[in-house]
Tab-separated table of C-alpha atoms in Angstrom:
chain	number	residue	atom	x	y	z
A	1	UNK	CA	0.000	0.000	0.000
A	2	UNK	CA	1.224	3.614	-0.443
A	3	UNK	CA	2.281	5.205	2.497
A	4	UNK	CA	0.982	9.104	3.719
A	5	UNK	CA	2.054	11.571	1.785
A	6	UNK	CA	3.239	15.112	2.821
A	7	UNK	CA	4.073	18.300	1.208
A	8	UNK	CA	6.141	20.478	0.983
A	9	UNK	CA	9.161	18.502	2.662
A	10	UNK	CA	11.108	21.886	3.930
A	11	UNK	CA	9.424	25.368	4.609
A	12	UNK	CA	11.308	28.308	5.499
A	13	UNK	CA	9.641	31.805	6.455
A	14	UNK	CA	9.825	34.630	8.550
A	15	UNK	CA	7.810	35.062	11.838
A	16	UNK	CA	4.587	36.558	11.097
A	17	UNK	CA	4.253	35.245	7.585
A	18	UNK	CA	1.825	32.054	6.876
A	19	UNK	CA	2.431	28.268	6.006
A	20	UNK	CA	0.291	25.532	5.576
A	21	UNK	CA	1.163	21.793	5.611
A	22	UNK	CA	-0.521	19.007	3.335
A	23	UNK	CA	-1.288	15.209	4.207
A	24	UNK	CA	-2.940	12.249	2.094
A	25	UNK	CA	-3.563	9.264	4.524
A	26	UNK	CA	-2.752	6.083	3.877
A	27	UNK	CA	-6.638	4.767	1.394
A	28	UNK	CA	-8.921	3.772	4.031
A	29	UNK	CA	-7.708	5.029	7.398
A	30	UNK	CA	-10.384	6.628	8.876
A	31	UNK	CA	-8.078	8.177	11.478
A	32	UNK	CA	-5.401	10.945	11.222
A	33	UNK	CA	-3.014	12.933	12.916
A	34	UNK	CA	-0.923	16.065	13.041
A	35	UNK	CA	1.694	15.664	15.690
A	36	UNK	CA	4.655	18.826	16.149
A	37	UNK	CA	8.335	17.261	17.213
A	38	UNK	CA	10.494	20.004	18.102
A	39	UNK	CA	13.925	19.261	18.182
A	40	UNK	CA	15.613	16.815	20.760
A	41	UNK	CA	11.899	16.110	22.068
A	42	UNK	CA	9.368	13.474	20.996
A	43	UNK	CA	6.079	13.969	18.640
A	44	UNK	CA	3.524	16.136	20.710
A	45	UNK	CA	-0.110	15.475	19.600
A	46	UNK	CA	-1.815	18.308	17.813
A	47	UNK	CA	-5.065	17.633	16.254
A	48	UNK	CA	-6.743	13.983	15.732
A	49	UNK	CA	-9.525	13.672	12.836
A	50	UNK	CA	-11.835	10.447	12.616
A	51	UNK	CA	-13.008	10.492	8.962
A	52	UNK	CA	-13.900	14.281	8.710
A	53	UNK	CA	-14.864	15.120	12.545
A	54	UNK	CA	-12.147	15.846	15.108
A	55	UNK	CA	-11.802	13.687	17.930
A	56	UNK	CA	-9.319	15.804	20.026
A	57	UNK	CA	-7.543	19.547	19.367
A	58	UNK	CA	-6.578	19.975	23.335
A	59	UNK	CA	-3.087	20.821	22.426
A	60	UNK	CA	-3.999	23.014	18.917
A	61	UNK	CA	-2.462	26.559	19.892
A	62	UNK	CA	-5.722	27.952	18.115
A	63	UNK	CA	-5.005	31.041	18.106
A	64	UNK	CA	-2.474	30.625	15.184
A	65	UNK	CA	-3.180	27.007	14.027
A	66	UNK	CA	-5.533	25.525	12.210
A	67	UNK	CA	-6.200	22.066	10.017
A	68	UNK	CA	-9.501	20.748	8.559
A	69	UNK	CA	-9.914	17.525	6.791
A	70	UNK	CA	-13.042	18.582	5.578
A	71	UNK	CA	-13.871	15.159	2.781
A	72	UNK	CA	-12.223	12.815	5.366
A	73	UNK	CA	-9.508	11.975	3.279
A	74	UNK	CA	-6.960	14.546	2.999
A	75	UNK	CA	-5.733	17.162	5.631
A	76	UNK	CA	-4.471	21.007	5.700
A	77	UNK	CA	-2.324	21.611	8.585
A	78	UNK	CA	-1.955	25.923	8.882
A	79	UNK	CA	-0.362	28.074	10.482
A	80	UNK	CA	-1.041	32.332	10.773
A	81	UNK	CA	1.117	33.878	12.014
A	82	UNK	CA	4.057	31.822	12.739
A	83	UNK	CA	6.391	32.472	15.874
A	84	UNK	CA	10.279	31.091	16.046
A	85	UNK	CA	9.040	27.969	18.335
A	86	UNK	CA	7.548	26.590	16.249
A	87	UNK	CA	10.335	25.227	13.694
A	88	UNK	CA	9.799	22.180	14.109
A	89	UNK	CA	9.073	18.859	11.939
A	90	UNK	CA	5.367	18.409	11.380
A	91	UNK	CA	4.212	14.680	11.177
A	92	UNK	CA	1.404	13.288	9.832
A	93	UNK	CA	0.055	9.710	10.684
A	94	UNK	CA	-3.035	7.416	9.894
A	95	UNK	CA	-4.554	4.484	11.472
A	96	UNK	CA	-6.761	1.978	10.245
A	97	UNK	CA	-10.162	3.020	11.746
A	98	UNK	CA	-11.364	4.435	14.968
A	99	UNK	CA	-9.403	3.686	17.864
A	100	UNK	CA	-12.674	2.585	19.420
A	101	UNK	CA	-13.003	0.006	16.924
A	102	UNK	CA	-12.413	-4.159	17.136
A	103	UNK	CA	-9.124	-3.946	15.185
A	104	UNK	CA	-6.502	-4.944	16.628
A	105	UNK	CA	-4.275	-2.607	13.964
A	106	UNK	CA	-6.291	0.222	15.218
A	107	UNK	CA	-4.283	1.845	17.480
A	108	UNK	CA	-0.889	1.422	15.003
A	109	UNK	CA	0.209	4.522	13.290
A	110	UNK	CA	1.479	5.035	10.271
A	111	UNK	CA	3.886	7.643	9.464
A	112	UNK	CA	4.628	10.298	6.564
A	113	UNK	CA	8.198	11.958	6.160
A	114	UNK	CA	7.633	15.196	7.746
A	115	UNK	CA	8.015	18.622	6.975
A	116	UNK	CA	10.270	20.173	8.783
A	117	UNK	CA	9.781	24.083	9.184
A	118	UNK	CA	11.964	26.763	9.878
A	119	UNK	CA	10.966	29.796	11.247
A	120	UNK	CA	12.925	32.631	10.407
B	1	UNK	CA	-2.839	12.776	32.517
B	2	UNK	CA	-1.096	10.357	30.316
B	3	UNK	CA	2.705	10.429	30.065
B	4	UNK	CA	5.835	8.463	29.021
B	5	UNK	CA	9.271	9.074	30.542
B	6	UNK	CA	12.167	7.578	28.992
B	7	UNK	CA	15.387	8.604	31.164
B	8	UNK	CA	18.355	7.775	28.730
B	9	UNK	CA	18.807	10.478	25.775
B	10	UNK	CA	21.143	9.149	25.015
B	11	UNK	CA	22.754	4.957	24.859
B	12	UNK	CA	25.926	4.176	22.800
B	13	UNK	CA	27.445	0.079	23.697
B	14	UNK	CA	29.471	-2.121	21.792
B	15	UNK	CA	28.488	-4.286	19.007
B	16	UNK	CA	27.728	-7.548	20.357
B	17	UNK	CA	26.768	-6.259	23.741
B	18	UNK	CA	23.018	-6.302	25.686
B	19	UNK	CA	20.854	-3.536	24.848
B	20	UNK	CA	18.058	-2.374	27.096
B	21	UNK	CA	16.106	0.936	26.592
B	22	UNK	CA	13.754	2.124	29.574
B	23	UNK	CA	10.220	3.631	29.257
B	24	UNK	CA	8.109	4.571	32.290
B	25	UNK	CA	4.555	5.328	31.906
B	26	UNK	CA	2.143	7.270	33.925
B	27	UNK	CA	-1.389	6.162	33.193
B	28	UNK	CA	-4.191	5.368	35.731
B	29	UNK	CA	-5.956	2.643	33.140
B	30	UNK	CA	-4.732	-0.019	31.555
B	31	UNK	CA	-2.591	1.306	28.615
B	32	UNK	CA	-1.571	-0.047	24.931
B	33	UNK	CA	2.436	0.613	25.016
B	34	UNK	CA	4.195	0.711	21.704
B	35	UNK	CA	7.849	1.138	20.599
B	36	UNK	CA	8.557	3.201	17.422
B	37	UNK	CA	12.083	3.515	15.644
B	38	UNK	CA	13.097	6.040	13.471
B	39	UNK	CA	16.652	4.855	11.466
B	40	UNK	CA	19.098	7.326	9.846
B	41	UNK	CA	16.667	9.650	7.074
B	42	UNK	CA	13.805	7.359	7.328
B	43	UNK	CA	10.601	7.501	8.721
B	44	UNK	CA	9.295	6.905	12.214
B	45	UNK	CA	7.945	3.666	12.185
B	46	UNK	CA	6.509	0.451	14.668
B	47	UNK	CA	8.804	-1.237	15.645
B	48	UNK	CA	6.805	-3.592	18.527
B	49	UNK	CA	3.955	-3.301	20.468
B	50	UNK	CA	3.058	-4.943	23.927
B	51	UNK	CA	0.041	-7.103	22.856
B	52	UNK	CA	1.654	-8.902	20.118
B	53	UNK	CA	3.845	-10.415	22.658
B	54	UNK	CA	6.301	-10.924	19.790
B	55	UNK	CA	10.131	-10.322	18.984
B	56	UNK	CA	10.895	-7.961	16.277
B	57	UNK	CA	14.323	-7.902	15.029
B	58	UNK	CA	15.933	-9.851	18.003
B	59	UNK	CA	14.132	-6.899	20.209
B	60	UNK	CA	12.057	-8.093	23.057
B	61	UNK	CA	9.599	-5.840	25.898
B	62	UNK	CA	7.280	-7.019	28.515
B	63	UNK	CA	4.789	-4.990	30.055
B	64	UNK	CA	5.487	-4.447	33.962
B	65	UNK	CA	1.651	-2.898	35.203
B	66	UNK	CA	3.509	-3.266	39.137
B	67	UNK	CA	6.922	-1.480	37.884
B	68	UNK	CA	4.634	0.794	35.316
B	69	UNK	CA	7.628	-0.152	32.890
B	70	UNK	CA	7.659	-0.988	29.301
B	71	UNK	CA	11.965	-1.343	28.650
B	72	UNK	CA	12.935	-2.452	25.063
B	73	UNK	CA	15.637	-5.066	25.328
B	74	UNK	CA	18.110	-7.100	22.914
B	75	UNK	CA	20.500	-9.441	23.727
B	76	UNK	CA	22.966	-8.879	21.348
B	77	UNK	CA	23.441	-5.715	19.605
B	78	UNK	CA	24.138	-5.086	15.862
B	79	UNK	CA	25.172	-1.622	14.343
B	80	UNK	CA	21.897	-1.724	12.280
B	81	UNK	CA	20.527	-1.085	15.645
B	82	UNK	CA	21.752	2.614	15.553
B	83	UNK	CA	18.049	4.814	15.484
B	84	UNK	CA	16.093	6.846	17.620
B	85	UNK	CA	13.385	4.549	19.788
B	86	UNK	CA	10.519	5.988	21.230
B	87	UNK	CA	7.947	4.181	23.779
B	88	UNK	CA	4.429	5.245	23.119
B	89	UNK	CA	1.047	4.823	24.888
B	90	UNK	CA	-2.515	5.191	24.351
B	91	UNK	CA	-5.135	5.199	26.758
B	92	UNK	CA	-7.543	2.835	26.772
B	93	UNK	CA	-10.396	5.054	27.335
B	94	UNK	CA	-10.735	5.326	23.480
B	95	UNK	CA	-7.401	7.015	22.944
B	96	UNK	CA	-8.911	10.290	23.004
B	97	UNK	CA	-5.256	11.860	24.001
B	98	UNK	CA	-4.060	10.046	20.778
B	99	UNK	CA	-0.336	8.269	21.094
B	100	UNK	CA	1.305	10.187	23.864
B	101	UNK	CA	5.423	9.670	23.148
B	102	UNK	CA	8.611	9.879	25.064
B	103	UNK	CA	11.577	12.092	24.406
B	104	UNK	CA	13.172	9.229	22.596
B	105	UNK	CA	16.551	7.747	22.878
B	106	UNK	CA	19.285	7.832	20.797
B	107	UNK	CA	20.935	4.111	20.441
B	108	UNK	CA	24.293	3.949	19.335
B	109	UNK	CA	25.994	0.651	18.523
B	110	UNK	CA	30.142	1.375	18.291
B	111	UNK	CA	31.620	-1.277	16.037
């Protein structure tokens, strides 16, 4: 199977200006995820979709970010206006269907390369 | 809160040589623990997960509820070991926190 796509690979901008992020899931998963993994630290959760509905956004700085998966297939990841903290590589993931499911594969995430941001 | 601790940012031994990563957890449930590797340029990926109760390139962890410990462990290290591991949970209240990661560790296997 293909694996989830992201775009662009590298961003660089200065703070204030604007960026958004791209993700195609893996066909099928119902579930996806933006996570934020600053340097030296591991993937922080940002937003969590289930087909086109968001199951959790508690750590979204929504004042400057935003995403929308709005056909439950692919995802927008934005953010308006970017600060310096938050270079960082911005991971997308998928997962089979809702983690409340039966399936035992459920819970497994799959991974896209990144994009890695640099604030300016 | 949900929360993963994994003390050692760093592990370099010898080629040959036992390998054991640590992960602590903080979870009041019972959790789903995961380990994910990410290798030199390539993506993160599973590596093993606690349910399958199965060995994945020689690497071996058992679930400790009493010690709240999920520690990756190989007996005998090879240099294609060299990555970044990270221990992951999820809750079992649905998961609504989504996978909660450690800091990671980086493994390095000297020749």
């Amino acid at each position: 199977e293909a694996g989830v796509a992201q775009s662009p690979r590298y961003k660089i901008i200065e703070k204030r200006q604007s960026v958004a992020f791209w993700c195609n899931p893996i066909s099928g998963h119902a579930t996806l995820y933006w996570y934020q993994q600053i340097l030296g630290q591991g993937p922080k959760l940002l937003i969590q979709f289930q087909n086109n509905g968001v199951v959790d956004d508690s750590q979204l700085p929504k004042d400057r970010f935003s995403a929308e998966r709005l056909k439950g297939v692919d995802s927008t990841l934005k953010i308006q206006p970017a600060k310096l903290e938050d270079s960082a590589v911005y991971l997308c993931a998928s997962s089979r269907i809702s983690i409340t499911g039966p399936d035992v594969w459920a819970n497994v995430l799959t991974f896209g390369a990144g994009s890695r941001l640099t604030v300016l | 809160a949900q929360r993963v601790t994994q003390p050692e940012k760093l592990l370099s031994v010898f080629k040959g040589a036992p390998v054991e990563l640590k992960c602590n957890y903080s979870y009041s449930g019972s959790p789903e623990l995961f380990w994910y590797v990410q290798y030199s340029r390539q993506r993160l990926q599973l590596l093993l997960r606690h349910i399958s109760r199965e060995s994945i390139k020689g690497f071996t962890a058992d679930l400790n509820k009493g010690e709240t410990s999920f520690h990756l462990k190989k007996p005998f290290a090879q240099e294609e070991d060299s990555a970044m591991y990270y221990c992951a949970l999820i809750g079992s209240g649905g998961g609504a926190d989504g996978l909660t990661f450690g800091k990671g560790t980086h493994l390095i296997i000297q020749p």
